Short mmCIF file of C-alpha atoms and ligand atoms in Angstrom, two decimals:
data_model
loop_
_atom_site.label_atom_id
_atom_site.label_comp_id
_atom_site.label_asym_id
_atom_site.label_seq_id
_atom_site.Cartn_x
_atom_site.Cartn_y
_atom_site.Cartn_z
CA UNK A 295 -13.40 6.77 23.20
CA UNK A 296 -9.75 6.08 22.79
CA UNK A 297 -9.88 6.88 19.09
CA UNK A 298 -11.37 10.19 20.05
CA UNK A 299 -8.90 11.00 22.77
CA UNK A 300 -5.75 9.14 21.85
CA UNK A 301 -5.83 8.77 18.09
CA UNK A 302 -3.63 10.94 15.89
CA UNK A 303 -2.94 14.41 17.21
CA UNK A 304 -4.59 13.71 20.53
CA UNK A 305 -1.57 11.74 21.63
CA UNK A 306 0.68 13.72 24.00
CA UNK A 307 -1.79 16.55 24.19
CA UNK A 308 -3.95 18.05 26.90
CA UNK A 309 -7.74 17.90 26.55
CA UNK A 310 -10.31 19.84 28.48
CA UNK A 311 -13.47 17.74 28.73
CA UNK A 312 -16.30 19.96 29.74
CA UNK A 313 -19.92 19.21 30.58
CA UNK A 314 -22.66 19.48 33.18
CA UNK A 315 -22.96 17.08 36.08
CA UNK A 316 -24.09 13.66 34.84
CA UNK A 317 -22.99 14.32 31.26
CA UNK A 318 -20.54 11.40 31.39
CA UNK A 319 -17.17 13.01 32.15
CA UNK A 320 -16.05 10.58 34.86
CA UNK A 321 -17.09 7.53 32.85
CA UNK A 322 -15.36 8.87 29.72
CA UNK A 323 -12.24 9.52 31.81
CA UNK A 324 -12.34 5.99 33.28
CA UNK A 325 -12.80 4.57 29.79
CA UNK A 326 -9.70 6.46 28.64
CA UNK A 327 -7.68 5.05 31.55
CA UNK A 328 -8.93 1.50 31.05
CA UNK A 329 -7.93 1.63 27.36
CA UNK A 330 -4.46 2.73 28.43
CA UNK A 331 -4.20 -0.05 31.02
CA UNK A 332 -5.20 -2.66 28.42
CA UNK A 333 -2.25 -1.47 26.30
CA UNK A 334 0.09 -1.59 29.30
CA UNK A 335 0.31 2.21 29.59
CA UNK A 336 0.49 3.57 33.12
CA UNK A 337 -2.12 6.10 34.23
CA UNK A 338 -2.61 8.55 37.04
CA UNK A 339 -6.19 9.31 38.05
CA UNK A 340 -6.64 12.37 40.26
CA UNK A 341 -10.20 12.11 41.44
CA UNK A 342 -12.21 14.15 43.93
CA UNK A 343 -15.77 13.40 42.97
CA UNK A 344 -15.70 9.71 43.85
CA UNK A 345 -13.74 7.60 46.37
CA UNK A 346 -11.60 4.68 45.10
CA UNK A 347 -14.28 2.21 46.29
CA UNK A 348 -16.99 4.10 44.43
CA UNK A 349 -14.77 4.21 41.35
CA UNK A 350 -14.12 0.45 41.54
CA UNK A 351 -17.86 -0.24 41.79
CA UNK A 352 -18.65 2.22 39.02
CA UNK A 353 -15.99 0.68 36.76
CA UNK A 354 -17.20 -2.84 37.57
CA UNK A 355 -20.67 -2.04 36.25
CA UNK A 356 -18.98 -1.53 32.85
CA UNK A 357 -16.98 -4.74 33.20
CA UNK A 358 -13.74 -2.84 33.91
CA UNK A 359 -11.54 -4.31 36.64
CA UNK A 360 -9.99 -1.04 37.78
CA UNK A 361 -9.04 -2.48 41.17
CA UNK A 362 -6.87 -5.12 39.47
CA UNK A 363 -4.95 -2.40 37.60
CA UNK A 364 -4.50 -0.38 40.79
CA UNK A 365 -3.18 -3.48 42.57
CA UNK A 366 -0.72 -4.32 39.77
CA UNK A 367 0.47 -0.70 39.57
CA UNK A 368 -0.78 0.20 36.08
CA UNK A 369 -3.20 2.75 37.54
CA UNK A 370 -2.41 5.15 40.40
CA UNK A 371 -5.27 6.97 42.10
CA UNK A 372 -4.80 10.20 44.05
CA UNK A 373 -7.74 11.51 46.06
CA UNK A 374 -6.12 14.42 48.01
CA UNK A 375 -8.62 17.23 47.88
CA UNK A 376 -6.92 20.47 46.66
CA UNK A 377 -7.57 22.16 50.01
CA UNK A 378 -5.09 19.70 51.61
CA UNK A 379 -2.13 21.19 49.73
CA UNK A 380 -0.95 24.49 48.25
CA UNK A 381 -1.02 24.74 44.44
CA UNK A 382 2.78 24.39 44.11
CA UNK A 383 2.79 21.38 46.44
CA UNK A 384 0.01 19.74 44.46
CA UNK A 385 1.86 20.28 41.21
CA UNK A 386 4.98 18.74 42.75
CA UNK A 387 2.99 15.65 43.84
CA UNK A 388 1.70 15.21 40.26
CA UNK A 389 5.15 15.77 38.74
CA UNK A 390 6.79 13.26 41.10
CA UNK A 391 4.10 10.63 40.45
CA UNK A 392 4.37 11.03 36.66
CA UNK A 393 8.17 10.92 36.56
CA UNK A 394 8.69 8.15 39.14
CA UNK A 395 6.07 5.88 37.64
CA UNK A 396 6.62 6.69 33.93
CA UNK A 397 2.96 7.67 33.61
CA UNK A 398 1.60 8.04 30.05
CA UNK A 399 -2.00 9.12 30.80
CA UNK A 400 -3.27 11.56 33.38
CA UNK A 401 -6.87 12.36 34.30
CA UNK A 402 -7.76 15.19 36.63
CA UNK A 403 -11.44 14.94 37.62
CA UNK A 404 -12.21 17.73 38.05
CA UNK A 405 -10.17 20.87 37.50
CA UNK A 406 -13.23 22.80 38.74
CA UNK A 407 -12.37 21.69 42.29
CA UNK A 408 -9.05 23.54 42.02
CA UNK A 409 -10.83 26.56 40.62
CA UNK A 410 -13.11 26.65 43.63
CA UNK A 411 -10.26 26.52 46.12
CA UNK A 412 -7.35 28.50 44.66
CA UNK A 413 -7.64 32.20 43.90
CA UNK A 414 -7.75 33.18 40.23
CA UNK A 415 -4.05 34.00 39.89
CA UNK A 416 -2.96 30.77 41.63
CA UNK A 417 -5.41 28.73 39.60
CA UNK A 418 -4.24 30.24 36.32
CA UNK A 419 -0.58 29.56 37.15
CA UNK A 420 -1.42 26.01 38.28
CA UNK A 421 -3.21 25.17 35.02
CA UNK A 422 -0.46 26.66 32.82
CA UNK A 423 2.35 24.90 34.75
CA UNK A 424 0.44 21.61 34.81
CA UNK A 425 -0.29 21.67 31.08
CA UNK A 426 3.28 22.62 30.23
CA UNK A 427 4.66 19.82 32.40
CA UNK A 428 2.27 17.21 30.96
CA UNK A 429 3.07 18.15 27.36
CA UNK A 430 6.81 18.07 27.99
CA UNK A 431 6.57 14.68 29.71
CA UNK A 432 4.89 12.96 26.73
CA UNK A 433 1.69 12.45 28.66
CA UNK A 434 -1.81 12.40 27.17
CA UNK A 435 -4.12 14.08 29.62
CA UNK A 436 -7.78 14.81 30.22
CA UNK A 437 -8.85 17.57 32.58
CA UNK A 438 -12.56 17.54 33.27
CA UNK A 439 -14.49 20.72 33.89
CA UNK A 440 -17.96 20.82 35.40
CA UNK A 441 -20.19 23.47 33.89
CA UNK A 442 -23.76 24.47 34.50
CA UNK A 443 -26.19 23.20 31.87
CA UNK A 444 -26.84 26.70 30.60
CA UNK A 445 -23.26 27.85 30.04
CA UNK A 446 -22.81 28.75 26.38
CA UNK A 447 -20.16 26.81 24.50
CA UNK A 448 -18.58 30.01 23.19
CA UNK A 449 -18.10 31.20 26.77
CA UNK A 450 -16.07 28.07 27.58
CA UNK A 451 -13.82 28.67 24.57
CA UNK A 452 -13.00 32.13 25.85
CA UNK A 453 -11.95 31.13 29.37
CA UNK A 454 -8.22 30.95 30.12
CA UNK A 455 -8.73 27.29 31.03
CA UNK A 456 -9.67 26.61 27.42
CA UNK A 457 -6.86 28.65 25.92
CA UNK A 458 -4.18 26.72 27.83
CA UNK A 459 -5.27 23.23 26.73
CA UNK A 460 -4.69 21.79 23.25
CA UNK A 461 -8.16 20.39 22.73
CA UNK A 462 -11.66 20.96 24.02
CA UNK A 463 -14.31 18.25 24.02
CA UNK A 464 -17.87 19.07 25.02
CA UNK A 465 -20.34 16.62 26.52
CA UNK A 466 -23.93 17.75 26.59
CA UNK A 467 -27.48 16.55 27.03
CA UNK A 468 -29.93 17.53 24.32
CA UNK A 469 -33.66 17.11 24.36
CA UNK A 470 -35.00 15.92 21.06
CA UNK A 471 -38.40 14.46 20.22
CA UNK A 472 -39.28 14.11 23.90
CA UNK A 473 -36.10 12.15 24.73
CA UNK A 474 -32.75 13.11 26.23
CA UNK A 475 -29.80 12.37 23.96
CA UNK A 476 -26.10 12.65 24.75
CA UNK A 477 -23.92 14.81 22.51
CA UNK A 478 -20.14 14.86 22.16
CA UNK A 479 -18.33 17.44 20.09
CA UNK A 480 -14.76 18.62 19.51
CA UNK A 481 -14.80 22.38 19.93
CA UNK A 482 -11.09 22.87 19.38
CA UNK A 483 -8.18 20.69 18.32
CA UNK A 484 -4.80 22.36 18.22
CA UNK A 485 -2.86 22.09 14.99
CA UNK A 486 -5.40 20.19 12.96
CA UNK A 487 -8.68 20.33 11.16
CA UNK A 488 -11.09 18.45 13.34
CA UNK A 489 -14.37 16.61 13.12
CA UNK A 490 -17.01 19.34 13.07
CA UNK A 491 -19.98 16.98 13.36
CA UNK A 492 -21.99 16.91 16.54
CA UNK A 493 -21.94 13.25 17.47
CA UNK A 494 -24.42 11.27 19.51
CA UNK A 495 -23.11 8.87 22.15
CA UNK A 496 -24.49 6.47 24.69
CA UNK A 497 -23.30 5.20 28.04
CA UNK A 498 -23.78 1.43 28.02
CA UNK A 499 -22.62 -1.26 30.40
CA UNK A 500 -21.33 -3.29 27.42
CA UNK A 501 -19.01 -0.67 25.96
CA UNK A 502 -18.80 2.31 28.31
CA UNK A 503 -18.85 5.36 26.05
CA UNK A 504 -20.13 4.41 22.61
CA UNK A 505 -20.15 6.93 19.77
CA UNK A 506 -23.27 6.28 17.66
CA UNK A 507 -22.54 8.71 14.83
CA UNK A 508 -23.38 12.27 13.83
CA UNK A 509 -26.75 13.82 14.55
CA UNK A 510 -28.49 14.17 11.17
CA UNK A 511 -31.34 16.43 10.13
CA UNK A 512 -31.36 18.31 13.41
CA UNK A 513 -30.60 21.96 14.01
CA UNK A 514 -29.87 24.22 17.01
CA UNK A 515 -28.35 21.32 18.97
CA UNK A 516 -25.96 23.56 20.86
CA UNK A 517 -28.44 26.28 21.66
CA UNK A 518 -30.75 24.18 23.81
CA UNK A 519 -33.73 24.33 21.45
CA UNK A 520 -32.88 21.46 19.13
CA UNK A 521 -35.40 20.46 16.49
CA UNK A 522 -35.59 18.02 13.62
CA UNK A 523 -35.39 19.57 10.18
CA UNK A 524 -37.27 16.69 8.55
CA UNK A 525 -40.62 15.40 9.62
CA UNK A 526 -41.12 11.84 10.88
CA UNK A 527 -43.40 11.14 7.86
CA UNK A 528 -40.59 11.95 5.44
CA UNK A 529 -38.20 9.64 7.28
CA UNK A 530 -40.76 6.82 7.25
CA UNK A 531 -41.40 7.30 3.52
CA UNK A 532 -37.64 7.12 2.89
CA UNK A 533 -37.31 3.95 5.01
CA UNK A 534 -40.27 2.32 3.21
CA UNK A 535 -38.75 3.22 -0.16
CA UNK A 536 -35.38 1.69 0.80
CA UNK A 537 -37.09 -1.48 2.07
CA UNK A 538 -39.06 -1.83 -1.14
CA UNK A 539 -35.94 -1.23 -3.21
CA UNK A 540 -33.94 -3.79 -1.21
CA UNK A 541 -36.77 -6.31 -1.67
CA UNK A 542 -36.56 -5.69 -5.43
CA UNK A 543 -40.09 -4.38 -5.68
CA UNK A 544 -39.07 -1.02 -7.18
N1 ADP B 216 -23.82 1.43 34.97
C1 ADP B 216 -24.31 2.36 34.16
N2 ADP B 216 -24.99 2.02 33.04
C2 ADP B 216 -25.47 2.95 32.19
N3 ADP B 216 -25.36 4.26 32.40
C3 ADP B 216 -24.70 4.66 33.49
C4 ADP B 216 -24.14 3.75 34.42
N4 ADP B 216 -23.54 4.45 35.41
C5 ADP B 216 -23.73 5.74 35.08
N5 ADP B 216 -24.41 5.86 33.95
C6 ADP B 216 -24.80 7.11 33.28
O1 ADP B 216 -23.68 7.96 33.27
C7 ADP B 216 -24.04 9.24 33.75
C8 ADP B 216 -23.06 9.73 34.81
O2 ADP B 216 -21.87 9.87 34.23
P1 ADP B 216 -20.67 10.52 35.00
O3 ADP B 216 -19.48 10.17 34.18
O4 ADP B 216 -20.64 10.16 36.43
O5 ADP B 216 -21.04 12.06 34.83
P2 ADP B 216 -20.22 13.34 35.26
O6 ADP B 216 -18.88 12.87 35.73
O7 ADP B 216 -20.18 14.17 34.02
O8 ADP B 216 -21.03 13.98 36.35
C9 ADP B 216 -25.36 9.16 34.41
O9 ADP B 216 -26.17 10.16 33.85
C10 ADP B 216 -25.88 7.81 34.06
O10 ADP B 216 -26.98 7.95 33.16
MG1 MG B 217 -17.96 13.07 37.57
#
């Protein structure tokens, strides 16, 4: 997860992580913060979807002692719902926290809560000012965005939210062969050629977010009607051939 979000050009950039409810955004964001804490980097987690106690429990099920990092000051959690403060006041709270605590990673889970509460003009200004501040302060940030399952990927890329962040990462469920799979893909990465493969990932209690590798021999993954381009029989024949070859029988 950290390689994905904090390796190379991702450092000191803003990433919009978008996906439907349950697609793994909060866990991915926690994973990103835990990796930072392990390296001694301070993080700010702005979280509306879960209370600190829920977050601690959630993190614990992945073996992450978030509470310890909150107690020793490596992680700060802010749970003020946007309705509590005006957009400018909220931005000031974030700026003060980042500067006073020398924060290196920020997660805002989710930006959709601001979108619901502020009018369009306020929201747009808030996102632009926030992204500008985070970039200038050498912070690596993840803003999560909750979408409906049916929203087309191209529609996300055209929203002003997407145009003001450096990178866009998409999390998605896909149904394939009668099973739900999890997909992660980089839709945009500013200033670099990026991994175009659609990767499969899992949420496991051992590792949190685990990238399994690219989906192979599948088409239409993003359109919602994914299908395999090779038949199971062909795959089995290939596996049998490899086994025979490895055993020296061919
Ligand atoms: N302890 C766990 N072990 C394995 N999978 C989990 C665990 N907790 C949550 N999940 C999986 O993670 C998903 C929820 O992820 P979450 O990050 O909360 O989604 P989002 O924030 O996008 O709504 C659920 O669909 C569930 O399958
Ligand atoms: Mg969530």
